[in-house]
XYZ file of C-alpha atoms in Angstrom:
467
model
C 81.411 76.833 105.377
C 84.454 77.813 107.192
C 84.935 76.699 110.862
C 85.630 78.514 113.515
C 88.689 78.327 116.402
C 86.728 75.239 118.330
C 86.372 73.142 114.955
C 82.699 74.185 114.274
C 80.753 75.715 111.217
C 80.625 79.098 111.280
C 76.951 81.128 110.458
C 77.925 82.944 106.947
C 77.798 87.036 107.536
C 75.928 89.295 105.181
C 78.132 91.754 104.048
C 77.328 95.682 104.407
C 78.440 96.571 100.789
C 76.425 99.447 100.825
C 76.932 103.227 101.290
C 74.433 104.083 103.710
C 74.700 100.373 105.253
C 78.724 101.167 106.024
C 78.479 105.195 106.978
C 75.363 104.195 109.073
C 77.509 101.182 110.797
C 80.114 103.819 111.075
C 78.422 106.265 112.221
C 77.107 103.968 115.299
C 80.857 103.055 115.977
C 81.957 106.690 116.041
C 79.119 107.692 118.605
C 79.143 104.778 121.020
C 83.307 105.525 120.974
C 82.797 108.812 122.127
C 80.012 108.557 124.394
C 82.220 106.157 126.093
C 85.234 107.875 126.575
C 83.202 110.573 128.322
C 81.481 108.255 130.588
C 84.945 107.072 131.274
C 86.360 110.553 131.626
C 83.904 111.576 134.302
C 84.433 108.620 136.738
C 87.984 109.310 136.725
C 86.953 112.634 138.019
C 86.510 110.792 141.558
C 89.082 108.037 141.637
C 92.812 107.985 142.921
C 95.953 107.872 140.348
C 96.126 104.216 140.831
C 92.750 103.439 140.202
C 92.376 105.757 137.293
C 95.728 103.845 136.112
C 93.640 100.431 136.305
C 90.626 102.058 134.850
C 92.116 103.247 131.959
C 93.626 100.295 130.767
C 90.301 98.349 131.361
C 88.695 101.317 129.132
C 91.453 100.679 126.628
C 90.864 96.682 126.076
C 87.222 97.548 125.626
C 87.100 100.288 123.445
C 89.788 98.284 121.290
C 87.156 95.011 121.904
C 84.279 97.034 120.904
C 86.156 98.404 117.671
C 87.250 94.848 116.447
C 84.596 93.144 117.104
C 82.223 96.163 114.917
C 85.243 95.771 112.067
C 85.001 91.729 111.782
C 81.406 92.644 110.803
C 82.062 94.972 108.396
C 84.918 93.570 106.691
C 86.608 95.438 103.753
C 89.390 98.485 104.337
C 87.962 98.739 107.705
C 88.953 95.958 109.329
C 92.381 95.838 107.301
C 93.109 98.920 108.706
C 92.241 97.499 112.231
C 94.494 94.712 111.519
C 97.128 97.276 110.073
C 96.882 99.373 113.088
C 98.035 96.529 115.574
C 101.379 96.647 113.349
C 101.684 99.911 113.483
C 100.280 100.585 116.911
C 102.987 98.564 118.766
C 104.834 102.456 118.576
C 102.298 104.629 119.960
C 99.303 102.756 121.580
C 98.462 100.993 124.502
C 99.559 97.623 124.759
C 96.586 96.084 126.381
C 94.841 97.607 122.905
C 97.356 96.384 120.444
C 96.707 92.900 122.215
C 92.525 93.146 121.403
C 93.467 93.923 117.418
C 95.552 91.649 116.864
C 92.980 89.318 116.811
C 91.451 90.782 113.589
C 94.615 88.850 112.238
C 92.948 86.116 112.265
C 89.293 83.739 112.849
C 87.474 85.925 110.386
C 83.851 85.305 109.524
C 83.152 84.237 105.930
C 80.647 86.324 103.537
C 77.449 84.021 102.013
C 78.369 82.936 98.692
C 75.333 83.979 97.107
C 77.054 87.942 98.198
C 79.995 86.647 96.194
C 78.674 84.704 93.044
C 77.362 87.726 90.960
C 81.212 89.134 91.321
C 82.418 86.170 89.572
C 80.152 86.055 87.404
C 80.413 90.138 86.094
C 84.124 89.828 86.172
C 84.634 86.214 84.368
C 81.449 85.857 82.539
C 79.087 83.128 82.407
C 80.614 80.930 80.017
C 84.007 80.920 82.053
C 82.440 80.726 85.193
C 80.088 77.383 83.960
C 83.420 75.618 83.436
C 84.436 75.186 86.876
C 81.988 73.942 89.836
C 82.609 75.614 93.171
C 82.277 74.590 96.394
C 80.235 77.133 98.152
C 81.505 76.608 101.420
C 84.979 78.694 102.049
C 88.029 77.330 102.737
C 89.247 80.523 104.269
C 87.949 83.895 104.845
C 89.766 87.256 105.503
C 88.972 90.914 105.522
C 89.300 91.794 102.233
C 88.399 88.782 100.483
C 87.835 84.832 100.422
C 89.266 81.665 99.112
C 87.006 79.017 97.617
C 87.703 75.568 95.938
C 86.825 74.835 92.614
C 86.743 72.072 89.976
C 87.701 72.807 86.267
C 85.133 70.112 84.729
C 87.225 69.781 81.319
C 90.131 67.833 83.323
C 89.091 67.847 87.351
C 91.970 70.399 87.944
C 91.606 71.065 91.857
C 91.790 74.749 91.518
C 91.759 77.599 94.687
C 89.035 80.495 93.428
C 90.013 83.850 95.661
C 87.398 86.381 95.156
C 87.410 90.240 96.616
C 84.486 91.627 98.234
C 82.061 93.813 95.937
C 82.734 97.002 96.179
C 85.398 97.018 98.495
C 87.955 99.259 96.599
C 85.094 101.796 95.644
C 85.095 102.277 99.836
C 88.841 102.346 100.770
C 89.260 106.364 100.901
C 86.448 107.107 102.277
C 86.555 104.106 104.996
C 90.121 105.381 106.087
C 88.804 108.951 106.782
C 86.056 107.747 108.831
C 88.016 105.048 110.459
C 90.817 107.414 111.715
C 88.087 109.741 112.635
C 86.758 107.037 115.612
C 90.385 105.807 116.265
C 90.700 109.235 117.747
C 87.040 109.408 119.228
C 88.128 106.165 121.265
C 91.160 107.950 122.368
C 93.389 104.912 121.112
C 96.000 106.700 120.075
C 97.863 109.896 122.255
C 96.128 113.669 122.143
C 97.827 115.789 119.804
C 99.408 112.661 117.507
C 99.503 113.368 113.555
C 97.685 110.206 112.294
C 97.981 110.758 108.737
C 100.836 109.350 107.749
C 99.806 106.325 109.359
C 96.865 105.881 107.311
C 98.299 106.773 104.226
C 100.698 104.069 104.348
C 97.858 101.682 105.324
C 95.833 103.303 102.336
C 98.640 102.442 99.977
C 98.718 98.943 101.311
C 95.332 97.887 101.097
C 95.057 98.944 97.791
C 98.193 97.049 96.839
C 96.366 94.321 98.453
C 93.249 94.543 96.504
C 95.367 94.578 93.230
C 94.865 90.980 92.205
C 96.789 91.781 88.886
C 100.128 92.689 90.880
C 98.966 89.525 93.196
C 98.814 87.120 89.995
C 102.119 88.732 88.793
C 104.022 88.423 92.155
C 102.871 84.317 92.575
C 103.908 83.556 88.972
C 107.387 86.089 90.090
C 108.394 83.105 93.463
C 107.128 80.666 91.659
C 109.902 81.464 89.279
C 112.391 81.810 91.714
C 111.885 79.553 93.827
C 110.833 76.301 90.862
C 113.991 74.676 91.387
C 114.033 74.607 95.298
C 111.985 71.283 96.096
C 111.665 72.884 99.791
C 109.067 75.368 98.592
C 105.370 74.700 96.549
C 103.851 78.099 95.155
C 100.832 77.658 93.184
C 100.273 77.738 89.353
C 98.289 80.928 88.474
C 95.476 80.686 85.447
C 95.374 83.913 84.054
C 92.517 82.624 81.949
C 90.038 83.020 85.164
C 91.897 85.820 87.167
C 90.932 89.568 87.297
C 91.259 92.415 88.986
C 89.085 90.883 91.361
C 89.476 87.186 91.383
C 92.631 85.274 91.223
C 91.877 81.291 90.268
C 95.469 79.426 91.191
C 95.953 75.752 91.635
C 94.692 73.998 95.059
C 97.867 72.762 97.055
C 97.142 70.211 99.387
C 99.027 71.396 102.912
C 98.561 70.917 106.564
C 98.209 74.456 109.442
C 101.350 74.786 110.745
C 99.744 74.698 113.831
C 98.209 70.914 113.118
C 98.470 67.580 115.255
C 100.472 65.783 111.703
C 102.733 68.962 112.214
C 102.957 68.810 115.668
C 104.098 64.698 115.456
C 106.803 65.374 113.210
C 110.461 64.345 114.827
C 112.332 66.910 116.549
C 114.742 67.196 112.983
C 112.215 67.209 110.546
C 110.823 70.266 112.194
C 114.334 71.345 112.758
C 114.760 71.443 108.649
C 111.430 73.152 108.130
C 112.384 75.741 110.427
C 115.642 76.113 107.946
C 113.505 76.468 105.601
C 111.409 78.663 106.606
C 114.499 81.476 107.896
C 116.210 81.167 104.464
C 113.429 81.849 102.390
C 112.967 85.356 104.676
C 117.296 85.886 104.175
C 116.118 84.709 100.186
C 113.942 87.300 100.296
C 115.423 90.055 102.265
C 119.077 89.589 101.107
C 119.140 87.862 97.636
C 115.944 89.531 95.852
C 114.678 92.940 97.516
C 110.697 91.503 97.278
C 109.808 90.164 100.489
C 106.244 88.719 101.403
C 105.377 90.884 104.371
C 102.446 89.077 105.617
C 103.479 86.341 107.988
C 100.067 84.880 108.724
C 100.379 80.897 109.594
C 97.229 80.642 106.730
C 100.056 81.898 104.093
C 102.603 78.967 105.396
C 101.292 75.448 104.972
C 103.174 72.913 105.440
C 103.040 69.412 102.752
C 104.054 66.229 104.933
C 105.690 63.617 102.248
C 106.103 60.021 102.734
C 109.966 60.231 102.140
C 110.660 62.728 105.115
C 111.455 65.692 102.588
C 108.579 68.102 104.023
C 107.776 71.341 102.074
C 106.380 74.919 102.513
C 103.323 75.681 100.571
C 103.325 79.298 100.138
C 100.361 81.460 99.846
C 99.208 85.088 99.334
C 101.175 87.338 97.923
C 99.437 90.179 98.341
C 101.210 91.910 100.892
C 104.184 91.475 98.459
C 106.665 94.424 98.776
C 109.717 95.739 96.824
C 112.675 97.526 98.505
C 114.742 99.842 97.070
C 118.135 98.781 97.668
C 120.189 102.615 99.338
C 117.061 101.283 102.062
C 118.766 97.403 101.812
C 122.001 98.284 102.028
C 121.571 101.040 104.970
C 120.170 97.829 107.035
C 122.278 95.605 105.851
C 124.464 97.021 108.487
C 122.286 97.559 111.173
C 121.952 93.895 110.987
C 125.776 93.373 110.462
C 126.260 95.893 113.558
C 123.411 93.792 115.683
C 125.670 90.416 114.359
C 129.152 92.242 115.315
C 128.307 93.390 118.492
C 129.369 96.764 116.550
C 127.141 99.830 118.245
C 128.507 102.309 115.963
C 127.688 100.221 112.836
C 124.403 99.436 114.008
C 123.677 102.730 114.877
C 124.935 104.316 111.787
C 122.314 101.621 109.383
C 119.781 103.021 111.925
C 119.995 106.286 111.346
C 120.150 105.677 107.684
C 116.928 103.772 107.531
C 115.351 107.306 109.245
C 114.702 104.833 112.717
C 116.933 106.961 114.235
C 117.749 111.005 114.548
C 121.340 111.444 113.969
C 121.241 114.354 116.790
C 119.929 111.850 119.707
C 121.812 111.707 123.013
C 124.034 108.650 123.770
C 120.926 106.832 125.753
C 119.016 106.817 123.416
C 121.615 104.685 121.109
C 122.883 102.188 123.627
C 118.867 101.707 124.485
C 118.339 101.165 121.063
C 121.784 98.980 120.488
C 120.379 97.034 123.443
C 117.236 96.184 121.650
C 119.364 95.309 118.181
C 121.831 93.213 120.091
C 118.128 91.344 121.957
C 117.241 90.828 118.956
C 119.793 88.736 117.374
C 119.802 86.375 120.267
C 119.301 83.254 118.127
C 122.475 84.311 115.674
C 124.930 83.973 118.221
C 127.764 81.381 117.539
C 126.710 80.654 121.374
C 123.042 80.940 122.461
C 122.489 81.854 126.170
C 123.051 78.895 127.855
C 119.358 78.316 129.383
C 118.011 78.580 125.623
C 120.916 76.097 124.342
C 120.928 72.792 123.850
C 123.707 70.548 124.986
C 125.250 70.823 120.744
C 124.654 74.470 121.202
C 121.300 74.744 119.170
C 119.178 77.488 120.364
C 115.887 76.386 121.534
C 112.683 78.373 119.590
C 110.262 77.075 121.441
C 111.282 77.708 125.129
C 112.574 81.251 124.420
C 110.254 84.366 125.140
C 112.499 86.725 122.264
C 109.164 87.974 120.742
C 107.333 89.279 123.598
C 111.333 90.535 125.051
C 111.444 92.056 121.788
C 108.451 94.012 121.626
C 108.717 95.153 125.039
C 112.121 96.733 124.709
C 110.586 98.168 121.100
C 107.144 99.799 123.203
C 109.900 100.604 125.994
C 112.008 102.332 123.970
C 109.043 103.977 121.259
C 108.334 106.552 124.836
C 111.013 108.396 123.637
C 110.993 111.607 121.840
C 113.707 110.352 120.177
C 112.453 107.089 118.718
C 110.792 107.815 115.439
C 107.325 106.064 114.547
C 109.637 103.552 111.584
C 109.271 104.344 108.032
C 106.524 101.871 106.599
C 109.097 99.871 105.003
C 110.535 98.419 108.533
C 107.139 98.116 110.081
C 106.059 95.198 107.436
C 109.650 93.802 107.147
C 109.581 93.368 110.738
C 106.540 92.380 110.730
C 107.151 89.112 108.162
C 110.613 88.571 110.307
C 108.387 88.512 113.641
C 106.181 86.104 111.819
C 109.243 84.038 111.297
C 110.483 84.043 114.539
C 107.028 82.690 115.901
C 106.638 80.251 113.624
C 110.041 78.672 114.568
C 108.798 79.061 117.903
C 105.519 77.125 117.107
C 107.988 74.454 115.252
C 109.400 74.394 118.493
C 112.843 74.289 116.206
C 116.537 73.841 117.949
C 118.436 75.427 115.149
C 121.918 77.069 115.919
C 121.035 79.944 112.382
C 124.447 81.644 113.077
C 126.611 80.221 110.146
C 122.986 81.093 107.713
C 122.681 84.433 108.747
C 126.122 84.518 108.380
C 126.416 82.834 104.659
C 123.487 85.693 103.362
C 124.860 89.123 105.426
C 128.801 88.348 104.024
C 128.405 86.735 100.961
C 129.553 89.283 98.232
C 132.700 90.540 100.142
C 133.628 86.810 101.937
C 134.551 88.376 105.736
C 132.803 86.092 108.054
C 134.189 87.192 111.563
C 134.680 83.826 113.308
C 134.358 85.620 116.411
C 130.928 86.997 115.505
């Protein structure tokens, strides 16, 4: 059984695969939403600005509370969208909201395996399924599906056994509509926004995510890649027990990132895991065009070896996306600008990646050069001094650049100006925030200028020393 955050075994949930099980949970969720709001609305009628100010933002951490906690029981599109929406939301909700879902992210509760078992067995058939013995107990759990280890008897292969939740991709559409339906009932988002396009990005995410055949493809695709690169461990796929809806890969034995072994490691074995780690997004991002967008810690394990030559074990690539490269090459030099200290070039990559109107007053670029030039704190040939150490490595763990960073970004998202991003920047900057907290977690002291450097000038050769 999976455990919870405190170390524990946590009770197995009975999933609501039904129709009239989900509208009727949904239903409950829409009405409680709005009968809320109008409580709140009417005490507000009596209260001064500043305590309506305080009373709204306690309204919005509970009506954000109330929503994730009714989507962790749910599971399926619903609470993916929950969890999508706390990407997405950083540009247009409240803060003290986007704080409550984020926690869908993670500490899921896992489905009873006797939900699961007659899955596997419709999609891989008895006589396949009676050649491996599965441990019934998860060894993770997520919203749209859950990972089980299994034993091929024939050879005592350790084998990882991911299998989707019934029925989930029958629900999606119909999830979404109701979903953004009491989004707007809890007054989560502001009166008058268009959330469509939101969800229909999220719509065609999720069901890329449920594709287990474009999952099985992608794994075998960095496991390609990346086979000759003894920093990185993908797992074998077995096409022989995958489908559409379960996806059987090899078991790779890893530590949580977050993990006492992990945690014990000297200062410069940490130091080249964090390497690690940052090339494979520039790999990514720079080299290849397909970048793993989901930077959850359960998707970056971490193998301790005897002989000090640690490795990544990378997981899930679901969330796997392709970009098209007039997109690359447009922020290519924002990120060259951000590197240069050059506002017009940053500005210009901007406004190509449709981040940016090309008709905004001056403000609104030098607010949003400010945030570009933030961001590339840890690139600089000389990190701030109180972030340095005494060889001039910047110091992950002690900086704050995440939560700076997504202040400036809500700060500057007020605007009129400032354009909710195009889907593609919201998950690539949501794997390279990922990154940036996981070297933080490391606690890393990496100086990553000369890297960045290496990947943003490496087909033209005109590294600026001064950069």
């Amino acid at each position: 059984m999976a455990k919870n955050s405190d170390g524990g075994k946590r009770k197995p949930l009975k999933l609501k695969t039904g129709s009239f099980d989900r509208n009727a949970a949904m239903a409950r969720m829409g009405m409680m939403a709005g009968a809320s709001f109008a409580t709140h609305t009417v005490g507000n009628l009596f209260r001064s600005k500043a305590d309506r100010e305080a009373r709204n933002r306690e309204f919005y951490v509970k009506q954000a509370q109330f929503l994730a906690d009714e989507l962790g029981q749910l599971k399926g599109s619903v609470m993916k969208v929950g969890q999508m929406l706390s990407v997405y939301g950083q540009y247009f909700m409240p803060p003290e909201a986007i704080e409550v879902l984020r926690s869908l992210q993670d500490d899921s509760p896992p489905v009873a395996w006797e939900d699961l078992e007659p899955v596997v067995i419709e999609r891989l058939g008895r006589k396949r399924l009676d050649e491996l013995e599965i441990d019934p107990e998860p060894l993770a759990a997520a919203s749209l599906g859950q990972v089980h280890r299994a034993r091929r008897k024939s050879d005592g292969r350790e084998l990882c056994i991911k299998v989707q939740y019934p029925r989930l991709a029958d629900a999606i559409d119909s999830d979404i509509r109701t979903l953004t339906n009491i989004v707007r009932l809890a007054r989560l988002v502001p009166k008058g926004m268009e959330l469509h396009s939101v969800m229909e990005e999220v719509r065609e995410m999720i069901y890329r995510e449920v594709d287990y055949d474009r999952e099985l493809r992608m794994t075998r695709e960095f496991g390609q890649r990346l086979a000759h690169d003894d920093r990185y461990v993908v797992p074998e796929v077995f096409p022989e027990y995958s489908t559409e809806t379960v996806l059987v890969t090899s078991f790779e034995a890893a530590d949580h990132v977050q993990s006492e072994r992990v945690k014990n490691l000297a200062q410069e074995r940490r130091n080249h895991l964090s390497e690690s780690a940052l090339e494979l997004f520039f790999l990514e991002f720079f080299n290849w065009g397909i970048v793993q967008t989901d930077p959850h810690f359960g998707n970056y394990k971490i193998r301790i070896n005897d002989d000090g030559k640690d490795q990544f074990v990378l997981l899930d690539f679901g969330a796997t996306r392709e970009f098209a490269p007039r997109f690359l090459g447009s922020y290519y030099d924002t990120v060259a600008g951000a590197f240069e200290g050059d506002q017009a070039k940053l500005i210009d990559g901007a406004i190509g990646i449709n981040l940016l109107r090309r008709d905004s007053p001056q403000r609104v670029f030098d607010d949003f050069a400010k945030v570009g030039l933030l961001i590339i704190e840890p690139f600089r040939k000389q990190p701030p001094a109180e972030l340095s150490t005494p060889d001039g490595r910047y110091k992950w763990g002690e900086s704050d650049l995440f939560w700076r960073v997504s202040r400036a970004v809500q700060d500057a998202a007020i605007s009129r100006w400032f354009r909710i991003p195009p889907r593609e920047i919201v998950f690539l900057h949501r794997r390279l925030g990922g990154v940036f907290v996981l070297l933080s977690v490391l606690g890393a002291e990496l100086n990553a200028h000369d890297l960045l450097a290496a990947y943003l000038y490496q087909e033209n050769g005109r590294i600026r020393p001064d950069a």
